Short mmCIF file of C-alpha atoms in Angstrom, two decimals:
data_model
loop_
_atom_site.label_atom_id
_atom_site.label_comp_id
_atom_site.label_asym_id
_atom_site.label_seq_id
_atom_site.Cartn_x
_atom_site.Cartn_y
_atom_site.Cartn_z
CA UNK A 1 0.00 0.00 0.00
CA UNK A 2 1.59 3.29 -1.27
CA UNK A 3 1.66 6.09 1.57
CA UNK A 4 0.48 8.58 -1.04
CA UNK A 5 -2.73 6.22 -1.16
CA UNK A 6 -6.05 6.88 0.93
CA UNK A 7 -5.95 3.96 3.92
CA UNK A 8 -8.17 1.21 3.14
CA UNK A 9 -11.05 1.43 5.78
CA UNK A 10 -12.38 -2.07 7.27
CA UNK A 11 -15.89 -1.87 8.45
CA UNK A 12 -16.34 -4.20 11.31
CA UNK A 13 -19.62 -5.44 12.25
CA UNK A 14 -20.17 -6.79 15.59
CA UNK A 15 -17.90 -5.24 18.43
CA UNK A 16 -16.87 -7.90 20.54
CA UNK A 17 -12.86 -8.64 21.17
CA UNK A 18 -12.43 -10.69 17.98
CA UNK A 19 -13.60 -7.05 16.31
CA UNK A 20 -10.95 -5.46 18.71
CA UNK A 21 -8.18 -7.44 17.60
CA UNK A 22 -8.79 -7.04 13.92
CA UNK A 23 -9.16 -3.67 14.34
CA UNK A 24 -5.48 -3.41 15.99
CA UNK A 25 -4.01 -5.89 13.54
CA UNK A 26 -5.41 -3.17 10.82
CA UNK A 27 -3.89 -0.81 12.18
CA UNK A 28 -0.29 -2.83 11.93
CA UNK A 29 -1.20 -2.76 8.50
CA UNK A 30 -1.74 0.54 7.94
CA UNK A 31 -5.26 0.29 7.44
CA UNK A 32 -8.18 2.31 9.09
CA UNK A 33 -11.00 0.63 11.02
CA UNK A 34 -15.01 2.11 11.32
CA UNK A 35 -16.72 -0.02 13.84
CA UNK A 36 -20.84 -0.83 13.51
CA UNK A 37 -21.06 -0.79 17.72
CA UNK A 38 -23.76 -0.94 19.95
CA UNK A 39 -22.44 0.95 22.69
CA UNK A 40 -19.12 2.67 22.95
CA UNK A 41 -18.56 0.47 26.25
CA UNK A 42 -17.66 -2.32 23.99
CA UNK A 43 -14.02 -3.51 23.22
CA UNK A 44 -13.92 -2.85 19.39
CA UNK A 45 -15.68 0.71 20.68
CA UNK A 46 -12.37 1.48 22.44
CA UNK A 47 -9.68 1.06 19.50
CA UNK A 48 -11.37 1.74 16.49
CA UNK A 49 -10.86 4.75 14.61
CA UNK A 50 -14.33 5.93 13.88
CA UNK A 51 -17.11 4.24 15.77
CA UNK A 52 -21.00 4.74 14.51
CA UNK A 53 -23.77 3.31 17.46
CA UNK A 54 -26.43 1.70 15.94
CA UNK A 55 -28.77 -1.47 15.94
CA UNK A 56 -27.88 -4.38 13.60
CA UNK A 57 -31.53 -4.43 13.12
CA UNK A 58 -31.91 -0.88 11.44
CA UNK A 59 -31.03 -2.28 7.92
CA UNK A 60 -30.80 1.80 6.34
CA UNK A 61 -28.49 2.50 9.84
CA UNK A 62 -26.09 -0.40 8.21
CA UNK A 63 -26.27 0.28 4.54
CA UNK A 64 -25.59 4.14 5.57
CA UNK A 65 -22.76 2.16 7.20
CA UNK A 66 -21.39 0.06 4.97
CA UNK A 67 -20.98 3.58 2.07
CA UNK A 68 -18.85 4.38 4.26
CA UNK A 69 -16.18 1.96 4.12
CA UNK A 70 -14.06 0.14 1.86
CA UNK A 71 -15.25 -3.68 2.74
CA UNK A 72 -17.34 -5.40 5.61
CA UNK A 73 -15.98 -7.92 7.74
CA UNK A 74 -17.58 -9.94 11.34
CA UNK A 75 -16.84 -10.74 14.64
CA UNK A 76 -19.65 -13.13 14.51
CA UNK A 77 -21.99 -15.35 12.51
CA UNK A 78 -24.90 -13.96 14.41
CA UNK A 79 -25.91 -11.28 12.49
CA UNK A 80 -29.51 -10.46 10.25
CA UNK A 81 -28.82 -11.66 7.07
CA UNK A 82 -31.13 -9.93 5.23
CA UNK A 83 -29.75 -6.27 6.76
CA UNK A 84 -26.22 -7.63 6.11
CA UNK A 85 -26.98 -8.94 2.43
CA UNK A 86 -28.06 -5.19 2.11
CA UNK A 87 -25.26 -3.67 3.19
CA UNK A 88 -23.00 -5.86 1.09
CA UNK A 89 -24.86 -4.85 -2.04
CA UNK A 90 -23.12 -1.36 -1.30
CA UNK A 91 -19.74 -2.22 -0.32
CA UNK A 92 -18.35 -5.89 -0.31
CA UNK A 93 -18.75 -7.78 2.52
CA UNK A 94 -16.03 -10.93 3.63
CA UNK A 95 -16.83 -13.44 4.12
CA UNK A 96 -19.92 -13.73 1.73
CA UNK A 97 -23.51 -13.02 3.60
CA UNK A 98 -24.63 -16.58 2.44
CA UNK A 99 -21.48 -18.27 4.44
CA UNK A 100 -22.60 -16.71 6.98
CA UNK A 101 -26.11 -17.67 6.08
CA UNK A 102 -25.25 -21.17 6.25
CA UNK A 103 -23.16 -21.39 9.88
CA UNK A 104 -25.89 -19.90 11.81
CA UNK A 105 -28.08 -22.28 11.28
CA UNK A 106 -27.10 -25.51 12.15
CA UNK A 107 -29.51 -27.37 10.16
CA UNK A 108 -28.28 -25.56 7.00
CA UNK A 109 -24.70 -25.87 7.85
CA UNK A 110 -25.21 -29.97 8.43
CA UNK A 111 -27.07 -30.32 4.79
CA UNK A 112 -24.13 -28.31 3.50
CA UNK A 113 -21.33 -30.90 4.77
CA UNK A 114 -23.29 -33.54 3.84
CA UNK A 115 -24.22 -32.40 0.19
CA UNK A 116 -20.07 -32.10 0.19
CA UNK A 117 -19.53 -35.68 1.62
CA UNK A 118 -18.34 -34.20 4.54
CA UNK A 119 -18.40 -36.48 7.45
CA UNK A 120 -20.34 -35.15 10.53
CA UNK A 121 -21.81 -36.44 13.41
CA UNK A 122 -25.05 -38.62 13.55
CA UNK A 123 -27.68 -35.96 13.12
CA UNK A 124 -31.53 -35.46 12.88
CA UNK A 125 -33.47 -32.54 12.62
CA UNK A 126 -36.34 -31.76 14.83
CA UNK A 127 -38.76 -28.87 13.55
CA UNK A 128 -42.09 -30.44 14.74
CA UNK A 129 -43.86 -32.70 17.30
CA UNK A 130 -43.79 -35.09 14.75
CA UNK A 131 -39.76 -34.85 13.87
CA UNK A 132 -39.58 -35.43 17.70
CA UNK A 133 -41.68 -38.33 17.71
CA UNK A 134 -39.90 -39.79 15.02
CA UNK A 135 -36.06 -39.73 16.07
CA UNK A 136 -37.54 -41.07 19.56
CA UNK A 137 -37.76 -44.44 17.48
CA UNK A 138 -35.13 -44.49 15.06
CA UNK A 139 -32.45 -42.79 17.06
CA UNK A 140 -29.18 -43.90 18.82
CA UNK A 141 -29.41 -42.64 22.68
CA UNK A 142 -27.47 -41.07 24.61
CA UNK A 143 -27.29 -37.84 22.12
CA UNK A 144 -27.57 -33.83 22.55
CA UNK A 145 -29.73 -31.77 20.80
CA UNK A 146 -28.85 -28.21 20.23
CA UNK A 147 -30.94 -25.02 18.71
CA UNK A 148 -30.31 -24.29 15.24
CA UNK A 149 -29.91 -20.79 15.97
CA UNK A 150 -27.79 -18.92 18.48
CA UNK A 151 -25.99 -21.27 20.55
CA UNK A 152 -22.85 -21.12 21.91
CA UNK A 153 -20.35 -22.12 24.42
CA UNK A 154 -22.75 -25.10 25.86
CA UNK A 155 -25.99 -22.01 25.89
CA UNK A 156 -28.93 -24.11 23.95
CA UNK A 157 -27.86 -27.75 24.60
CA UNK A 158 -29.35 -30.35 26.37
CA UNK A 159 -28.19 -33.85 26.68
CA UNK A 160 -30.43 -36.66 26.38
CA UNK A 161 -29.59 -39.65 27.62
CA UNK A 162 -33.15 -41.54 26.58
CA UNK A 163 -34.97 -41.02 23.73
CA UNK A 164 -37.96 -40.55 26.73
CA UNK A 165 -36.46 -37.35 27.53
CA UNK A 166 -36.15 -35.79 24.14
CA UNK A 167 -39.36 -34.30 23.86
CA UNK A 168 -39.35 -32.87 27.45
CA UNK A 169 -35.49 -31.57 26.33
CA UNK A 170 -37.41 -29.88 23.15
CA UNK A 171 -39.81 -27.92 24.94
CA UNK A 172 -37.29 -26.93 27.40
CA UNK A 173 -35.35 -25.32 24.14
CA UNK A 174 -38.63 -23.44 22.98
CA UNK A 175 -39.99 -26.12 20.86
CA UNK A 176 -37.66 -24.19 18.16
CA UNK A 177 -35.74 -26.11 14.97
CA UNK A 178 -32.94 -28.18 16.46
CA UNK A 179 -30.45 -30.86 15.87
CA UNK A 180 -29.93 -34.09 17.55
CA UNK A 181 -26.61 -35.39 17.49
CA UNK A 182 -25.43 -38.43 18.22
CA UNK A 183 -22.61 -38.57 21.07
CA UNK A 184 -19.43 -38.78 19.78
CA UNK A 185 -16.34 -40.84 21.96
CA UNK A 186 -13.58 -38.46 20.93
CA UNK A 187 -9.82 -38.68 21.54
CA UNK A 188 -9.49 -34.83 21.12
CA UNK A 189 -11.17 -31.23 19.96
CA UNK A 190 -9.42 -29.15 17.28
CA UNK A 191 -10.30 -27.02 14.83
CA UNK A 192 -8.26 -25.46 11.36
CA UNK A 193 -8.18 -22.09 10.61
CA UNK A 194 -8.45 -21.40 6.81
CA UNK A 195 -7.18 -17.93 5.22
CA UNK A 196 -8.27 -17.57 1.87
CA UNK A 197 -7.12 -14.03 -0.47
CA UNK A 198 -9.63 -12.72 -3.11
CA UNK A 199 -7.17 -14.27 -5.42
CA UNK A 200 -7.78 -17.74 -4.32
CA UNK A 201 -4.45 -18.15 -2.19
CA UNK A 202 -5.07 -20.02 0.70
CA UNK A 203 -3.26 -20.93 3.85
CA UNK A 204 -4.09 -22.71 7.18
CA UNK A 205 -2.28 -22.10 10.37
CA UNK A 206 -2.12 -25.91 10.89
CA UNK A 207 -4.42 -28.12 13.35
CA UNK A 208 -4.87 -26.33 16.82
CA UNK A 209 -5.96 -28.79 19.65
CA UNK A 210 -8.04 -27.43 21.89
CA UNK A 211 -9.42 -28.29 25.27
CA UNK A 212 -12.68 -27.65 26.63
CA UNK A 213 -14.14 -26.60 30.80
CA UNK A 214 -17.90 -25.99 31.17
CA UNK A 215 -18.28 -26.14 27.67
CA UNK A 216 -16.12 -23.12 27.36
CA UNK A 217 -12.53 -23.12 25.32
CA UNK A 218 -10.20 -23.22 27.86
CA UNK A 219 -6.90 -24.13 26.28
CA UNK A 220 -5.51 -24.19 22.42
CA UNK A 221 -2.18 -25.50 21.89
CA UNK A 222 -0.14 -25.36 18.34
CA UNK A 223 1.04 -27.20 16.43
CA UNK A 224 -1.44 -30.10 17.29
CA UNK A 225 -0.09 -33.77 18.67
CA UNK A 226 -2.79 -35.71 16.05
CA UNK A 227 -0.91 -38.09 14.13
CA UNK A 228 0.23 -36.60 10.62
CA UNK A 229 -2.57 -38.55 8.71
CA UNK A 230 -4.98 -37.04 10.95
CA UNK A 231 -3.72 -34.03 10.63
CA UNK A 232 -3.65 -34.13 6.63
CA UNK A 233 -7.23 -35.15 6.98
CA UNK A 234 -8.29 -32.27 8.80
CA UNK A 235 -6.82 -29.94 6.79
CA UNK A 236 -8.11 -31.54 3.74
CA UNK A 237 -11.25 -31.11 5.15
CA UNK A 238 -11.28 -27.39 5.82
CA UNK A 239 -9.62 -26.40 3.19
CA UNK A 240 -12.33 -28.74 1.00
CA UNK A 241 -14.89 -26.62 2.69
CA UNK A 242 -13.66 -23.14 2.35
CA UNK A 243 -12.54 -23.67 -1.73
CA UNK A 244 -16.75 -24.86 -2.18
CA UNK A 245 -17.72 -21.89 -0.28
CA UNK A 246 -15.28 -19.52 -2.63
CA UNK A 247 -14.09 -18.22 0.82
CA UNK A 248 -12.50 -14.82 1.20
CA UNK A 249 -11.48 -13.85 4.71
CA UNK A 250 -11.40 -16.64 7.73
CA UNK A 251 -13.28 -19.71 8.23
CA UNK A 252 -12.97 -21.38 11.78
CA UNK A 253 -13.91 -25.14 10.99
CA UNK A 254 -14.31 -26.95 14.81
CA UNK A 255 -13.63 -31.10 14.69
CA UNK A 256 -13.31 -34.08 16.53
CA UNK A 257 -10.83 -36.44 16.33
CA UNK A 258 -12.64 -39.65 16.79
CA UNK A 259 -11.06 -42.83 18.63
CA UNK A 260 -11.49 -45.15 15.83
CA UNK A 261 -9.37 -42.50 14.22
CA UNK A 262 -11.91 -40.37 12.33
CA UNK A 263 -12.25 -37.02 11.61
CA UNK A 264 -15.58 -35.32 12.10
CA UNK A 265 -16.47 -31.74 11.58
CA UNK A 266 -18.81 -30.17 14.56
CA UNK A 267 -19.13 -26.43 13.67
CA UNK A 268 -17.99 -23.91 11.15
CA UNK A 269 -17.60 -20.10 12.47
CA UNK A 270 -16.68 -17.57 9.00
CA UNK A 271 -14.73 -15.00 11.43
CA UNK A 272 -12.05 -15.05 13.64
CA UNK A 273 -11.42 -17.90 16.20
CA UNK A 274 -10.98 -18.10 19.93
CA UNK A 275 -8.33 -21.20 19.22
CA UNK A 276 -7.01 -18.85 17.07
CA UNK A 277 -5.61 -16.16 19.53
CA UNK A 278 -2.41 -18.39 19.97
CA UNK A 279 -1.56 -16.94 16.20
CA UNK A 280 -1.06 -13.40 18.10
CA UNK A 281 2.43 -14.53 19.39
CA UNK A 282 3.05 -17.90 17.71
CA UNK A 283 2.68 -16.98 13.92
CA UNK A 284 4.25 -14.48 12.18
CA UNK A 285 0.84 -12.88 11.08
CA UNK A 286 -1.84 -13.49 13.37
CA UNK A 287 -5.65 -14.76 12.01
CA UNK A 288 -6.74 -11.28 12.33
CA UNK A 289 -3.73 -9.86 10.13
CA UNK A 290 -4.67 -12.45 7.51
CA UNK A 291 -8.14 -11.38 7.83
CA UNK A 292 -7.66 -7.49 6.94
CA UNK A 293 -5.04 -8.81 4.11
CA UNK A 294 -7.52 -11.05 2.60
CA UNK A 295 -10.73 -8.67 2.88
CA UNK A 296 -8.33 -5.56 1.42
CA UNK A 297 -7.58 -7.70 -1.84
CA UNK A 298 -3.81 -8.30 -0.43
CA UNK A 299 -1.55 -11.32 -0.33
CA UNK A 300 -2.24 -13.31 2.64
CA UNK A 301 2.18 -12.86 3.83
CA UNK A 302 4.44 -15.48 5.93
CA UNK A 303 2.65 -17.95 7.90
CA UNK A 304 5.90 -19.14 9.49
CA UNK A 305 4.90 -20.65 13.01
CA UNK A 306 6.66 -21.39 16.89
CA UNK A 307 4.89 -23.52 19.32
CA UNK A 308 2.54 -21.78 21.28
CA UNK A 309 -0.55 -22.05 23.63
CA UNK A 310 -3.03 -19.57 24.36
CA UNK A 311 -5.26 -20.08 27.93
CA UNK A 312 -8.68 -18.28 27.97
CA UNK A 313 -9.45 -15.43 31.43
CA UNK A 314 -13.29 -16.01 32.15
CA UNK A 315 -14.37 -13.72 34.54
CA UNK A 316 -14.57 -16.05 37.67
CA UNK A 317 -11.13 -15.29 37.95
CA UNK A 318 -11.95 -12.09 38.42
CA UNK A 319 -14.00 -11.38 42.13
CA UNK A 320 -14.90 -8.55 43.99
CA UNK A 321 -11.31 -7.24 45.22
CA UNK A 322 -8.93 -8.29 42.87
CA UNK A 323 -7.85 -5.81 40.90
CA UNK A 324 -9.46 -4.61 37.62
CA UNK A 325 -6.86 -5.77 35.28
CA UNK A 326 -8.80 -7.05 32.65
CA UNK A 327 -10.22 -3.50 32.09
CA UNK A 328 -6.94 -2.27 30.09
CA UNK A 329 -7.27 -2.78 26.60
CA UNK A 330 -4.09 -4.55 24.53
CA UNK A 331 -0.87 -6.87 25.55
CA UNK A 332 0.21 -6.02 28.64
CA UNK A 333 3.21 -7.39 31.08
CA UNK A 334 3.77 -10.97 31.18
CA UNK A 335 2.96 -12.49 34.85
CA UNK A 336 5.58 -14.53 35.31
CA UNK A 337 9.17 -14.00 33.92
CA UNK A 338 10.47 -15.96 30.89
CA UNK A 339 13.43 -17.39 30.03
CA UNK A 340 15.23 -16.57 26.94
CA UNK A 341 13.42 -17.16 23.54
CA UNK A 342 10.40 -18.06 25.49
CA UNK A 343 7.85 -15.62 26.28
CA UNK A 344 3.96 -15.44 27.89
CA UNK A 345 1.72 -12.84 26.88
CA UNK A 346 -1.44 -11.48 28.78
CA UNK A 347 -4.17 -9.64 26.63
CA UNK A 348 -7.52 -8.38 27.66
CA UNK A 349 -10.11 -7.07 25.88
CA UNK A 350 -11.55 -3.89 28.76
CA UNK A 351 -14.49 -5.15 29.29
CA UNK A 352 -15.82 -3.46 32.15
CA UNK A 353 -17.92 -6.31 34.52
CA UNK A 354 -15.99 -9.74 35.07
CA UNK A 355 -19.39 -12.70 35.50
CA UNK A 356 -18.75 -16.35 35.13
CA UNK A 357 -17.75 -17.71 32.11
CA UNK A 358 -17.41 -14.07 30.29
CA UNK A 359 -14.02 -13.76 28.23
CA UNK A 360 -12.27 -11.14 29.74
CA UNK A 361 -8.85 -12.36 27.77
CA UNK A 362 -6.38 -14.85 27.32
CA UNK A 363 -2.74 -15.76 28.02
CA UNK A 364 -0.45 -16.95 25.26
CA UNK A 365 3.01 -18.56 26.08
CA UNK A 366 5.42 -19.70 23.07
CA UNK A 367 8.65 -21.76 23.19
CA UNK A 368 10.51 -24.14 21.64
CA UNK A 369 8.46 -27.29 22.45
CA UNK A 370 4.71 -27.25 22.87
CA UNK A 371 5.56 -29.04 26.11
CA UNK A 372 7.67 -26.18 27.50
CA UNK A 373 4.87 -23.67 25.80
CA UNK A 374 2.00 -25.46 27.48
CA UNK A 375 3.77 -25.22 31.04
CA UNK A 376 4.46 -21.65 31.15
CA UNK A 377 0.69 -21.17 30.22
CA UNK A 378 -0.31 -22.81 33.11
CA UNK A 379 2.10 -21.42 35.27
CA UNK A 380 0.85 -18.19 34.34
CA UNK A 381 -2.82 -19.13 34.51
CA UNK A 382 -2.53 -20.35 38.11
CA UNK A 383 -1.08 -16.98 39.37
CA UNK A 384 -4.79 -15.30 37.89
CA UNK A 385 -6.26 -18.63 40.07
CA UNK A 386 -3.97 -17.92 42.97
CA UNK A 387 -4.99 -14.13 43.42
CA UNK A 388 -8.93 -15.05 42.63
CA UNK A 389 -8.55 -17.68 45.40
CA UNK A 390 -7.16 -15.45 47.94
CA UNK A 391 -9.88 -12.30 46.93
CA UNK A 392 -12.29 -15.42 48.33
CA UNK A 393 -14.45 -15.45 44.89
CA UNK A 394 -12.89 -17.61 42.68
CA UNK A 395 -15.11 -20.12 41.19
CA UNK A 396 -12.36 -22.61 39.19
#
């Protein structure tokens, strides 16, 4: 980009901390960033460089919006699609409103991978008394059925462990469309991060394994321990998925590795990743670099890698009495010292109220083994336990 050339200005809708971090990775890049926020309390709110408040509802608010930038991009798949499909028809908008169509709604995204030959879980779909009725006789117990809409981290799941409890488990949910999935005895969770340029240039930051608490990501570690032909299969797989979507920007695509050593695909999120924070220190572009290279019409850059691991802050670390921390915005002094060529990173996001489960940020550690990366995380994570524990209010 030639400094006699306007900046390129990313529109980010949705102002949660993935939107933060893009918007600072931008700004690496020498781009500008115009946030779609709904209150300037919110961590995109804080760093952006122009910030318009506004509903995600008001579809003239957004296409006002979206004139006034140079492309779209998302912090989540939750969005309207009809308001964003009319904002994209005045600026473009990465990934493509029908991606984002299809992962947030899990009924559409499993007859997507399955038109592709993509293998998933054992899955119904329950949209009526009568759907219910029906899997109560032909399907495998124990499973979990989840909305089709809006769930995340564990929020709209149920686990039925008798097909006698499913229709109880649906009403609980809102009698609203659903999937039941069968359970699935996994050796591990991971998920591959796909980059993919306007051009068609695509990259992957490798498998990330990831382990879960609560439901809630609490670890990712890179590069993953899979075997290599699980790994291969995984990537095959996302990158399989992103090429038939014509991808430009990210694609998050969340797996299992099975113990009978297959690969099954759980979710697909078309933004930025929580696995993918470890990229911040451990890569050298992070997912949200790649994002604003790929949305801007760049080349998507090196993609060389150390071992790292990244450990979520929820906010029951965070009681009455300890101090506020997590309400600076950015990287900010490691907790614990590091030795040389080894380093651990704290970032928060400045959200103002810690509650259970809330992100509030993450540590990253990288070294020279994943081994040596994944103990310094944990080191580090215990001193945030240690000083909850002594306030009186943790909850880990």
């Amino acid at each position: 980009m030639k400094k006699s050339e306007k900046p390129f200005v990313l529109g980010l809708l949705g102002d949660g901390q993935l939107a933060q971090m893009t918007a600072l990775a931008a700004r690496s890049l020498g781009m500008k960033t115009h946030v779609f926020a709904s209150s300037r309390e919110n961590p995109a709110a804080f760093v952006a460089d122009e910030v318009t408040l506004g509903d995600l509802a008001d579809e003239a608010a957004l296409v006002s919006f979206a004139k006034s930038v140079d492309a779209l991009t998302y912090d989540t798949e939750n969005l309207p699609y009809e308001a964003i499909c009319k904002a994209a028809a005045q600026t473009p908008a990465f990934p493509d409103p029908n991606i984002l169509h299809i992962a947030q709604h899990r009924i559409r995204e499993r007859t997507f991978l399955a038109t592709l030959g993509i293998p998933i879980p054992d899955v119904a779909f329950i949209t009526s008394e009568a759907e219910c009725e029906h899997a109560t006789r032909v399907f495998t117990f124990p499973a979990v059925l989840k909305t089709a809409a809006f769930g995340y981290d564990g929020k709209g799941q149920r686990v039925v462990r008798e097909a006698s409890e499913l229709r109880d488990a649906w009403r609980d949910l809102g009698d609203q469309p659903c999937v039941l999935e069968a359970f699935v005895t996994f050796e591990r969770e991971m998920s591959v991060i796909v980059a993919r340029a306007q051009t068609g240039e695509m990259q992957t930051f490798g498998v990330i394994d990831n382990e879960h608490r609560n439901h809630i990501l609490h670890a990712s570690v890179s590069p993953s321990s899979l075997s290599a032909t699980m790994q291969q299969e995984a990537l095959r797989i996302a990158q399989t998925i992103a090429a038939s979507l014509n991808l430009v920007g990210l694609l998050a695509v969340e797996m299992f590795a099975t113990e009978d050593g297959r690969v099954l695909v759980n979710e697909l999120a078309p933004r930025p990743h929580n696995s993918g924070h470890v990229t911040q220190c451990a890569n050298a572009l992070s997912q949200f670099h790649k994002l604003c290279l790929a949305v801007s019409g760049q080349a998507l850059g090196a993609i060389d890698a150390r071992p790292g691991v990244m450990v979520n802050l929820l906010g029951d670390l965070f009681p009455d009495g300890v101090e506020p921390i997590f309400r600076r915005v950015g990287f900010v002094e490691p907790p614990l010292a590091a030795t040389p060529g080894t380093a651990v990173t704290a970032y928060f996001y400045g959200k103002q109220e810690a509650r259970p489960g809330r992100k509030m940020g993450h540590l990253i550690a990288v070294a020279d083994t994943v081994a040596d990366a994944y103990e310094m995380a944990e080191r580090a994570y215990q001193v945030y336990v240690h000083a909850a524990a002594v306030a009186g209010g943790s909850r880990v």
